[in-house]
GROMACS .gro file of C-alpha atoms in nm:
model
  214
    1MET     CA    1  10.521  12.623 -10.746
    2ILE     CA    2  10.343  12.655 -11.080
    3LYS     CA    3  10.048  12.419 -11.111
    4ALA     CA    4   9.860  12.580 -11.401
    5ILE     CA    5   9.948  12.766 -11.719
    6ILE     CA    6   9.700  13.003 -11.881
    7PHE     CA    7   9.752  13.083 -12.247
    8ASP     CA    8   9.632  13.348 -12.483
    9CYS     CA    9   9.541  13.207 -12.824
   10TRP     CA   10   9.596  13.437 -13.123
   11GLY     CA   11   9.954  13.542 -13.177
   12THR     CA   12  10.062  13.307 -12.897
   13LEU     CA   13   9.959  12.957 -13.005
   14PHE     CA   14   9.817  13.019 -13.353
   15TYR     CA   15   9.869  13.272 -13.631
   16ASP     CA   16   9.756  13.359 -13.984
   17ASP     CA   17  10.002  13.228 -14.240
   18ILE     CA   18   9.940  13.502 -14.496
   19GLU     CA   19  10.063  13.855 -14.552
   20PRO     CA   20   9.913  14.094 -14.482
   21LYS     CA   21   9.748  13.922 -14.189
   22PRO     CA   22   9.367  13.950 -14.217
   23PHE     CA   23   9.307  14.163 -13.908
   24GLU     CA   24   9.597  14.391 -14.004
   25GLU     CA   25   9.458  14.428 -14.356
   26PHE     CA   26   9.114  14.502 -14.209
   27ALA     CA   27   9.260  14.780 -13.995
   28ARG     CA   28   9.454  14.934 -14.281
   29LYS     CA   29   9.142  14.961 -14.495
   30LEU     CA   30   9.004  15.181 -14.218
   31ASN     CA   31   9.330  15.379 -14.198
   32LYS     CA   32   9.402  15.225 -13.860
   33ALA     CA   33   9.668  14.995 -13.716
   34ILE     CA   34   9.595  14.672 -13.530
   35TYR     CA   35   9.840  14.781 -13.258
   36ASP     CA   36   9.639  15.098 -13.194
   37TYR     CA   37   9.488  14.994 -12.861
   38SER     CA   38   9.178  15.214 -12.880
   39TYR     CA   39   9.101  15.081 -13.229
   40LEU     CA   40   9.166  14.723 -13.117
   41LYS     CA   41   8.911  14.750 -12.838
   42ILE     CA   42   8.645  14.879 -13.079
   43PHE     CA   43   8.727  14.592 -13.315
   44GLU     CA   44   8.703  14.334 -13.036
   45ARG     CA   45   8.384  14.473 -12.881
   46ASN     CA   46   8.201  14.439 -13.209
   47LEU     CA   47   8.340  14.106 -13.328
   48MET     CA   48   8.427  13.900 -13.022
   49LEU     CA   49   8.141  13.923 -12.775
   50LYS     CA   50   7.872  13.724 -12.956
   51LYS     CA   51   7.892  13.366 -13.082
   52ASN     CA   52   7.626  13.396 -13.353
   53ILE     CA   53   7.760  13.711 -13.509
   54ASN     CA   54   7.618  13.906 -13.801
   55VAL     CA   55   7.946  14.002 -13.968
   56GLU     CA   56   7.799  14.267 -14.196
   57LEU     CA   57   7.628  14.444 -13.906
   58ALA     CA   58   7.939  14.415 -13.688
   59VAL     CA   59   8.152  14.581 -13.958
   60LYS     CA   60   7.899  14.864 -13.991
   61ASN     CA   61   7.910  14.911 -13.615
   62ILE     CA   62   8.291  14.929 -13.618
   63ILE     CA   63   8.274  15.201 -13.883
   64ARG     CA   64   8.010  15.382 -13.677
   65ASP     CA   65   8.213  15.360 -13.357
   66LEU     CA   66   8.524  15.489 -13.534
   67LYS     CA   67   8.318  15.783 -13.663
   68ILE     CA   68   8.453  15.749 -14.013
   69GLU     CA   69   8.293  15.745 -14.358
   70THR     CA   70   8.337  15.469 -14.612
   71ASN     CA   71   8.157  15.325 -14.913
   72GLU     CA   72   7.987  15.003 -15.017
   73LYS     CA   73   8.298  14.872 -15.192
   74VAL     CA   74   8.514  14.904 -14.879
   75LEU     CA   75   8.236  14.758 -14.665
   76ASN     CA   76   8.218  14.450 -14.887
   77GLU     CA   77   8.597  14.414 -14.880
   78LEU     CA   78   8.598  14.428 -14.501
   79VAL     CA   79   8.328  14.163 -14.476
   80PHE     CA   80   8.519  13.941 -14.720
   81ILE     CA   81   8.834  13.964 -14.509
   82LEU     CA   82   8.650  13.844 -14.199
   83LYS     CA   83   8.443  13.573 -14.364
   84GLU     CA   84   8.711  13.431 -14.592
   85LYS     CA   85   9.068  13.537 -14.521
   86ALA     CA   86   9.035  13.526 -14.142
   87THR     CA   87   8.942  13.158 -14.153
   88LEU     CA   88   9.154  13.011 -14.433
   89TYR     CA   89   9.515  13.053 -14.326
   90ILE     CA   90   9.521  12.968 -13.957
   91LYS     CA   91   9.819  12.762 -13.842
   92PRO     CA   92   9.978  12.668 -13.511
   93TYR     CA   93  10.330  12.794 -13.450
   94PRO     CA   94  10.580  12.512 -13.516
   95ASP     CA   95  10.611  12.404 -13.152
   96THR     CA   96  10.256  12.479 -13.034
   97LEU     CA   97  10.089  12.138 -13.049
   98LYS     CA   98  10.393  11.942 -12.936
   99THR     CA   99  10.455  12.175 -12.640
  100LEU     CA  100  10.089  12.170 -12.533
  101GLU     CA  101  10.086  11.790 -12.542
  102LYS     CA  102  10.395  11.780 -12.322
  103LEU     CA  103  10.275  12.049 -12.081
  104LYS     CA  104   9.935  11.895 -12.019
  105LYS     CA  105  10.102  11.585 -11.878
  106GLU     CA  106  10.243  11.790 -11.590
  107PHE     CA  107  10.024  12.099 -11.555
  108LYS     CA  108   9.665  12.211 -11.572
  109LEU     CA  109   9.617  12.423 -11.883
  110GLY     CA  110   9.375  12.706 -11.945
  111LEU     CA  111   9.297  12.929 -12.241
  112VAL     CA  112   9.181  13.289 -12.196
  113THR     CA  113   9.116  13.458 -12.527
  114ASN     CA  114   8.937  13.737 -12.706
  115ALA     CA  115   8.825  13.540 -13.010
  116PHE     CA  116   8.645  13.598 -13.339
  117PRO     CA  117   8.388  13.313 -13.356
  118LEU     CA  118   8.446  13.219 -13.720
  119SER     CA  119   8.820  13.187 -13.667
  120PHE     CA  120   8.792  12.997 -13.341
  121LYS     CA  121   8.560  12.747 -13.506
  122VAL     CA  122   8.854  12.650 -13.729
  123LEU     CA  123   9.064  12.574 -13.422
  124GLU     CA  124   8.788  12.355 -13.283
  125THR     CA  125   8.723  12.158 -13.602
  126LYS     CA  126   9.069  12.141 -13.759
  127PHE     CA  127   9.299  12.132 -13.456
  128LYS     CA  128   9.063  11.996 -13.184
  129ILE     CA  129   9.196  12.267 -12.955
  130ARG     CA  130   8.966  12.190 -12.663
  131LYS     CA  131   9.142  11.860 -12.597
  132PHE     CA  132   9.452  12.042 -12.473
  133PHE     CA  133   9.286  12.250 -12.201
  134ASN     CA  134   9.120  12.195 -11.868
  135THR     CA  135   8.923  12.516 -11.918
  136LEU     CA  136   8.859  12.764 -12.196
  137ILE     CA  137   8.746  13.117 -12.121
  138ILE     CA  138   8.642  13.255 -12.459
  139SER     CA  139   8.518  13.612 -12.492
  140TYR     CA  140   8.200  13.531 -12.685
  141GLU     CA  141   8.109  13.249 -12.448
  142VAL     CA  142   8.143  13.452 -12.128
  143GLY     CA  143   8.053  13.798 -12.260
  144LEU     CA  144   8.382  13.947 -12.142
  145LEU     CA  145   8.699  14.081 -12.302
  146LYS     CA  146   9.052  14.097 -12.172
  147PRO     CA  147   9.184  14.288 -11.987
  148ASP     CA  148   8.876  14.230 -11.767
  149TYR     CA  149   9.015  14.051 -11.459
  150LYS     CA  150   8.698  13.839 -11.439
  151MET     CA  151   8.830  13.627 -11.727
  152PHE     CA  152   9.140  13.535 -11.526
  153GLU     CA  153   8.924  13.485 -11.218
  154LEU     CA  154   8.704  13.237 -11.405
  155ALA     CA  155   9.008  13.050 -11.533
  156LEU     CA  156   9.156  13.012 -11.185
  157LYS     CA  157   8.821  12.899 -11.044
  158ASN     CA  158   8.786  12.631 -11.311
  159LEU     CA  159   9.148  12.524 -11.275
  160LYS     CA  160   9.109  12.510 -10.897
  161CYS     CA  161   9.435  12.690 -10.833
  162LYS     CA  162   9.554  13.007 -10.660
  163LYS     CA  163   9.695  13.314 -10.832
  164GLU     CA  164  10.047  13.238 -10.718
  165GLU     CA  165  10.021  12.885 -10.862
  166ALA     CA  166   9.945  13.006 -11.215
  167LEU     CA  167  10.144  13.153 -11.503
  168MET     CA  168   9.994  13.357 -11.788
  169VAL     CA  169  10.153  13.345 -12.135
  170GLY     CA  170  10.047  13.584 -12.409
  171ASP     CA  171  10.165  13.813 -12.686
  172ASN     CA  172   9.971  14.126 -12.587
  173LEU     CA  173  10.167  14.332 -12.337
  174GLU     CA  174   9.858  14.513 -12.206
  175ASP     CA  175   9.582  14.252 -12.216
  176ASP     CA  176   9.786  13.943 -12.131
  177VAL     CA  177  10.100  14.035 -11.939
  178LYS     CA  178  10.013  14.355 -11.753
  179ALA     CA  179   9.649  14.259 -11.696
  180ALA     CA  180   9.746  13.925 -11.544
  181ARG     CA  181  10.008  14.086 -11.321
  182LYS     CA  182   9.762  14.349 -11.205
  183PHE     CA  183   9.531  14.066 -11.102
  184GLY     CA  184   9.814  13.891 -10.920
  185ILE     CA  185   9.918  13.623 -11.170
  186ASN     CA  186  10.279  13.602 -11.286
  187SER     CA  187  10.309  13.637 -11.663
  188VAL     CA  188  10.548  13.588 -11.952
  189LEU     CA  189  10.539  13.774 -12.283
  190PHE     CA  190  10.535  13.565 -12.600
  191ASP     CA  191  10.737  13.781 -12.839
  192ILE     CA  192  10.810  13.576 -13.150
  193ASN     CA  193  10.859  13.891 -13.360
  194ASN     CA  194  11.099  14.054 -13.111
  195ARG     CA  195  10.885  14.364 -13.073
  196TYR     CA  196  10.979  14.401 -12.705
  197SER     CA  197  11.345  14.303 -12.687
  198GLU     CA  198  11.391  14.516 -12.374
  199PHE     CA  199  11.122  14.323 -12.183
  200HIS     CA  200  11.280  14.082 -11.939
  201GLU     CA  201  11.023  13.806 -11.885
  202ARG     CA  202  10.967  13.700 -12.242
  203ILE     CA  203  11.003  13.403 -12.474
  204THR     CA  204  11.036  13.391 -12.852
  205SER     CA  205  10.915  13.032 -12.893
  206LEU     CA  206  10.670  12.831 -12.687
  207SER     CA  207  10.924  12.563 -12.603
  208GLU     CA  208  11.116  12.822 -12.398
  209ILE     CA  209  10.836  12.826 -12.140
  210TRP     CA  210  11.001  12.553 -11.935
  211LYS     CA  211  11.254  12.792 -11.783
  212TYR     CA  212  10.965  12.973 -11.609
  213LEU     CA  213  10.812  12.656 -11.469
  214LYS     CA  214  11.087  12.552 -11.229
   0.00000   0.00000   0.00000
């Protein structure tokens, strides 16, 4: 029986209502793609492990780690994307807040997320996101990044439930779905853009989660 639901945040509960999406635009300026897993991990390591982040230094470190050359103009554009665009257009998916309100009446809820501090601050101030969850495991607060199993372990400990009593929901096939399953937690892929139509355990809107909670 499911007693707790653990959610990813970005791309699962909230999104950037602008095209191109800020993190995708950031990647393109470096001739990378946000879905390139090796690039994504470099991006996350430099931007999502410290709460009081120096954005300019973090961007320089990303460029260093990618072993690429750029110029001052591109550097300033990258910093602008993170400081401005990545915080201005954040919205919940249409059924996010309503579904969370309904779920928390019956289940313990947890959030496990790799988060950029400036963006997550918007969720805290504008959407009061902490009120929905019994525990939040945020990368820059615990010094860990998914797919590190310790993040799931911390969530279960705080939720006081066993692996088999929890369900993980996220949009990243590697870091959310496969990582949770490897740790022993059942998981469901949130696939609003139908990128993985062949994947069996998936939902395309949050309200569909109820069929996995019986």
